[in-house]
Every structure is written in structure tokens, then in C-alpha cells.
Coordinates of C-alpha atoms in Angstrom, one line a residue:
X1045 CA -8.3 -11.1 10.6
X1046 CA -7.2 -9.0 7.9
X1047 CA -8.3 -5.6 9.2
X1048 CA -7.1 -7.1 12.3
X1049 CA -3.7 -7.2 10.8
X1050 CA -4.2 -3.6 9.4
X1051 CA -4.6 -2.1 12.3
X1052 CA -2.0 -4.0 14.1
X1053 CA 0.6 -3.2 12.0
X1054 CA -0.9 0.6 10.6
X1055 CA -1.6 1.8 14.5
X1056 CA 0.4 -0.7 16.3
X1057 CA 4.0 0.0 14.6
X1058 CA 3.5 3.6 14.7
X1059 CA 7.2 5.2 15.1
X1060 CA 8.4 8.3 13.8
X1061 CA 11.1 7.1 12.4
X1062 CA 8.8 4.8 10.3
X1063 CA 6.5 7.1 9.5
X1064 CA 9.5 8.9 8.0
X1065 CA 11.1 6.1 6.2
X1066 CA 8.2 4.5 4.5
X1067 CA 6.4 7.1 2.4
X1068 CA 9.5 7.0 0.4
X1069 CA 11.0 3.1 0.9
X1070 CA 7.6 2.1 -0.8
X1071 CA 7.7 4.9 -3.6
X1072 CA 8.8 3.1 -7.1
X1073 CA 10.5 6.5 -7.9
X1074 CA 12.4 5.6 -4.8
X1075 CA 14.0 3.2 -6.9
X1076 CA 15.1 4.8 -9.9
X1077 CA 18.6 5.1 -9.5
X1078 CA 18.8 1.1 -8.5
X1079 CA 16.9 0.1 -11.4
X1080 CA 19.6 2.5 -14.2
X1081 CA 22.2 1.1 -12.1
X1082 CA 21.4 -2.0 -13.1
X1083 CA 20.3 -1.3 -16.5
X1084 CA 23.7 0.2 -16.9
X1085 CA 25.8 -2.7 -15.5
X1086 CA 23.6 -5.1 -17.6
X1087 CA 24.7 -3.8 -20.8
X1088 CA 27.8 -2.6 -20.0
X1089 CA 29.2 -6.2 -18.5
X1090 CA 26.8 -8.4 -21.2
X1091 CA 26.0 -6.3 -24.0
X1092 CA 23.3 -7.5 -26.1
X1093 CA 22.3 -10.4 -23.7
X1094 CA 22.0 -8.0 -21.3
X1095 CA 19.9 -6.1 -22.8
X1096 CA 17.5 -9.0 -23.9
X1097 CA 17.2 -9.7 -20.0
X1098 CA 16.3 -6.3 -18.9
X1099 CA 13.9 -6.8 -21.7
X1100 CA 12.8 -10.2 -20.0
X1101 CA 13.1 -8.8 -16.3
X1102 CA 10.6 -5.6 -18.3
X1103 CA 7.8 -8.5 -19.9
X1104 CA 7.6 -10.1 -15.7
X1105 CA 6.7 -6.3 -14.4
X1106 CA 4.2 -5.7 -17.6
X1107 CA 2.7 -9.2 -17.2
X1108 CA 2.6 -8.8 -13.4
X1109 CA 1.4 -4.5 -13.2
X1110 CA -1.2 -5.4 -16.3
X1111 CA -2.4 -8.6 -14.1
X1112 CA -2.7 -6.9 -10.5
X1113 CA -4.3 -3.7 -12.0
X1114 CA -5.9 -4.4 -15.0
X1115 CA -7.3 -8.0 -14.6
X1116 CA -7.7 -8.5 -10.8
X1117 CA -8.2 -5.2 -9.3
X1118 CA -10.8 -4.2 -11.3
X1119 CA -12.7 -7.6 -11.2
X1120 CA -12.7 -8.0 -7.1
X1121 CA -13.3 -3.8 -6.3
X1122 CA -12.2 -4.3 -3.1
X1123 CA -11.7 -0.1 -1.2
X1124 CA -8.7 0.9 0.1
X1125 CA -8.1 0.9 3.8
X1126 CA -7.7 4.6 3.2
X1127 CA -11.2 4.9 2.1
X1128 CA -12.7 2.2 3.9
X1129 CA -15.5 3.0 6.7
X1130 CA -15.9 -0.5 8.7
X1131 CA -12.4 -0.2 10.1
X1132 CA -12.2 0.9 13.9
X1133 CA -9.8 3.7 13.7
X1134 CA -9.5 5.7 10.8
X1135 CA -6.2 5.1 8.6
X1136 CA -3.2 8.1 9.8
X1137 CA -2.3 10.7 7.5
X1138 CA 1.6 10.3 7.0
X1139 CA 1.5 12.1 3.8
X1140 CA 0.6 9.5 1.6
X1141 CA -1.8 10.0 -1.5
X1142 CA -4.7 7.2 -0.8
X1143 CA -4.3 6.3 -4.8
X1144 CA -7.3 6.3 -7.3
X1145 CA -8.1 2.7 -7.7
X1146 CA -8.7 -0.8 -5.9
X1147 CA -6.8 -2.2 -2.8
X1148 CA -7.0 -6.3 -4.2
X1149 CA -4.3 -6.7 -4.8
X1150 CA -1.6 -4.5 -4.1
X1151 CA 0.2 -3.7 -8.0
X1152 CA 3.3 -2.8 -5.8
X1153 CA 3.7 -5.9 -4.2
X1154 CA 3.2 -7.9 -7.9
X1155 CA 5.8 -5.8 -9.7
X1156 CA 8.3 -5.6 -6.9
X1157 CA 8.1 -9.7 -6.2
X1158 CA 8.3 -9.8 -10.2
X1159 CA 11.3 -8.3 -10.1
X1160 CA 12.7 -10.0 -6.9
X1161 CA 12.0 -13.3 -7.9
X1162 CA 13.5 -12.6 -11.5
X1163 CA 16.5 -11.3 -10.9
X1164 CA 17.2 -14.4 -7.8
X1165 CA 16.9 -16.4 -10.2
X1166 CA 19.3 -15.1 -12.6
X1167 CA 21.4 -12.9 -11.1
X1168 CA 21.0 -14.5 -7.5
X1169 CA 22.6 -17.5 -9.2
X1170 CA 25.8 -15.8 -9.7
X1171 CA 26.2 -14.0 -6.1
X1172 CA 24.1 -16.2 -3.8
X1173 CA 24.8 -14.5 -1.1
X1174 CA 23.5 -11.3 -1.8
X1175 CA 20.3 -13.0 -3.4
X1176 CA 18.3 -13.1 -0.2
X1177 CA 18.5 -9.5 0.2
X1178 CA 16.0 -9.3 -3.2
X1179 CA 13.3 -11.1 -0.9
X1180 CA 13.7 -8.7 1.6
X1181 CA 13.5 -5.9 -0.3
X1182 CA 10.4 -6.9 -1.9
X1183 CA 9.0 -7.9 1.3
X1184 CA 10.0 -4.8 3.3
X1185 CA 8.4 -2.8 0.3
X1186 CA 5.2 -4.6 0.5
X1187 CA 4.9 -4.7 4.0
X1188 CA 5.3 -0.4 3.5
X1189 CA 1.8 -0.4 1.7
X1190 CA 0.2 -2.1 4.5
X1191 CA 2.4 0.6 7.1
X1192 CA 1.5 3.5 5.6
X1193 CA -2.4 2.8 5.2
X1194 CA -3.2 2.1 1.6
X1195 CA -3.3 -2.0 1.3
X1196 CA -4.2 -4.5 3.7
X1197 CA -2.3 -7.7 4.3
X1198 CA -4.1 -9.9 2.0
X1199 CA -3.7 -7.5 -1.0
X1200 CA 0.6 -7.8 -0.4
X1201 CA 0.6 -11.4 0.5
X1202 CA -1.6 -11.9 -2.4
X1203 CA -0.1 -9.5 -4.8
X1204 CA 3.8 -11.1 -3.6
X1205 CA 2.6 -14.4 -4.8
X1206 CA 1.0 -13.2 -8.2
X1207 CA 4.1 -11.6 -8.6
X1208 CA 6.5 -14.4 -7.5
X1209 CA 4.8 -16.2 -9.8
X1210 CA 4.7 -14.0 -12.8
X1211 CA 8.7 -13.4 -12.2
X1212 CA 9.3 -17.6 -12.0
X1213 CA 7.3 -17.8 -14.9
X1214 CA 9.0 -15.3 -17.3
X1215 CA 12.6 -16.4 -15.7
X1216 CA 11.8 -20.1 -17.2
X1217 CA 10.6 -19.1 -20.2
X1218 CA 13.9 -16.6 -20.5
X1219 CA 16.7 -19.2 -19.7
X1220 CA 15.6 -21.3 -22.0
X1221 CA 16.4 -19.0 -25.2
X1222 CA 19.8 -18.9 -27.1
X1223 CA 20.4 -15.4 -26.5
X1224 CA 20.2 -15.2 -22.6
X1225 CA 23.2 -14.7 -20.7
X1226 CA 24.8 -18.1 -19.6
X1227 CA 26.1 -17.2 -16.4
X1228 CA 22.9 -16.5 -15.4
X1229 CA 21.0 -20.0 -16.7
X1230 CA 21.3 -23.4 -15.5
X1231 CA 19.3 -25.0 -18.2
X1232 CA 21.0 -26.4 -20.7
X1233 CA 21.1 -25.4 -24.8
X1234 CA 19.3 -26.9 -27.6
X1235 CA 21.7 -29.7 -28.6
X1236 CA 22.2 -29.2 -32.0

């Protein structure tokens, strides 16, 4: 079922204006200027609390990129579609490096859902509306690794719930420390 999947969606979606869009939608670099953005406003609006939260928001990706590539990849081995003989057709070359290491599970699906899942908790809290767009991202990046050839399905819908997990995690751990931003946090502070 999974290479199934693969190929469905590697071969099956095939559109130029995909094959154009995704080598870079799933890049992290892609992201850069997003990330400093907020970095920027962070400190800028919050100051110090700010700063502990990117710091937080920084532990969820460490936790969640030392997990999915350290811990898990390296325990299951599991090839890369990109290198992987048993499949029917061979992956499509749409200029994307196959990467060095394991396909289970996907590190950019972790770190991505890490982040999503962090910053809808905090920062969706304040602009709700805008929150569900963080799942989407994450998704639509995760769904690219499958696109382009270098995961299959399992390894993002695995590596997206490792990583909504690792974000939920470090979020509950975060608001519950004097020195997080309030707006963001529902729990309470330590009555004194």
C-alpha cells in the first residue's frame, strides 16, 4: 500500500507546474526568511519572552530532528524511494539530491510538524484564524517529500506525528514556566 501510494502520488501527480514548485516548497532554506521574520517580530513585540519561546519553539525542532534522524532512522534503515529497486517505475529526476541517509521517517516532516504544532498552540491562540494555515503548511511540505521522490507516505505520516508530538510536548512543558509570554498561554501561574 505504501509504494502503492508512492507511485500514485510521485507518477500520478506529475505536472510541470509541480515539478517546479516542489523542489523548492520542501527546501528548509526555502524558509529562511519566514523563520527571521518571526525571530524578529518575537523579540521585537515580546522582548525577552520572546526570546525564551524561539528558544522553546528551537528545543521541539532539536528534540524532533535528533529523534527522526538520530534515534529512528538509523535504527529501522529503511532505503529511500530514490534508491529503492522493488518499486515498478523508477523515481523521476526533478532535480532533487536523493539525500545520504534513511527514508523512516522523514526528518522534514518531524521538524516542520514540530514547528506547526508549536507555534498553533501559542501563537495560533492569539490569531485563530490564521492557525490552520500552520497545518497546511506542514502538511503541504511533507506531502513534497513524497512528490518529489525521496520519502514514502508512511515516513511523512509517521514523521508528522513524531513531530506533532514532540511540538505538543515542548509547548506544555513551555506554558507552564513564569517567563513565557502570557498572551500566548492558557495555563494558569504558580499561585504564590
Amino acid at each position: 500500500l505504501d509504494y502503492s501510494l508512492f507511485e500514485w502520488i510521485h507518477h500520478g501527480w506529475q505536472n510541470p507546474w509541480l515539478d517546479a514548485i516542489m523542489p523548492y516548497w520542501r527546501e528548509k532554506t526555502t524558509w529562511v526568511p519566514l523563520y527571521l521574520l518571526l525571530a524578529v517580530g518575537l523579540i521585537y513585540k515580546y522582548k525577552l519572552p520572546g526570546l525564551y519561546y524561539l528558544l522553546a519553539l528551537g528545543l521541539a525542532v532539536g528534540v524532533a530532528d535528533f529523534s527522526s534522524s538520530q534515534l529512528i532512522k538509523k535504527s529501522v534503515k529503511r532505503p529511500r524511494p530514490c534508491r529503492e529497486t522493488a518499486l515498478s517505475q523508477p523515481t523521476r529526476d526533478i532535480g532533487v539530491h536523493c539525500g545520504g541517509g534513511y527514508s523512516f521517517t522523514s526528518s522534514h516532516a518531524t521538524n516542520h510538524f514540530a514547528v506547526a504544532i508549536f507555534l498553533f498552540l501559542g501563537w495560533g491562540r492569539r490569531w485563530k484564524k490564521w492557525r490552520w494555515l500552520l497545518l497546511f503548511w506542514a502538511a503541504s511540505i511533507a506531502l513534497g517529500q513524497v512528490y518529489v521522490g525521496v520519502h514514502y507516505p508512511l515516513d511523512v505520516i509517521c514523521g508528522s506525528i513524531l513531530g506533532s508530538l514532540i511540538g505538543w510536548c515542548v509547548y506544555r512543558i513551555y506554558e507552564r514556566q513564569s517567563w513565557r509570554i502570557p498572551d500566548f498561554c492558557s495555563y494558569p501561574p504558580p499561585q504564590a
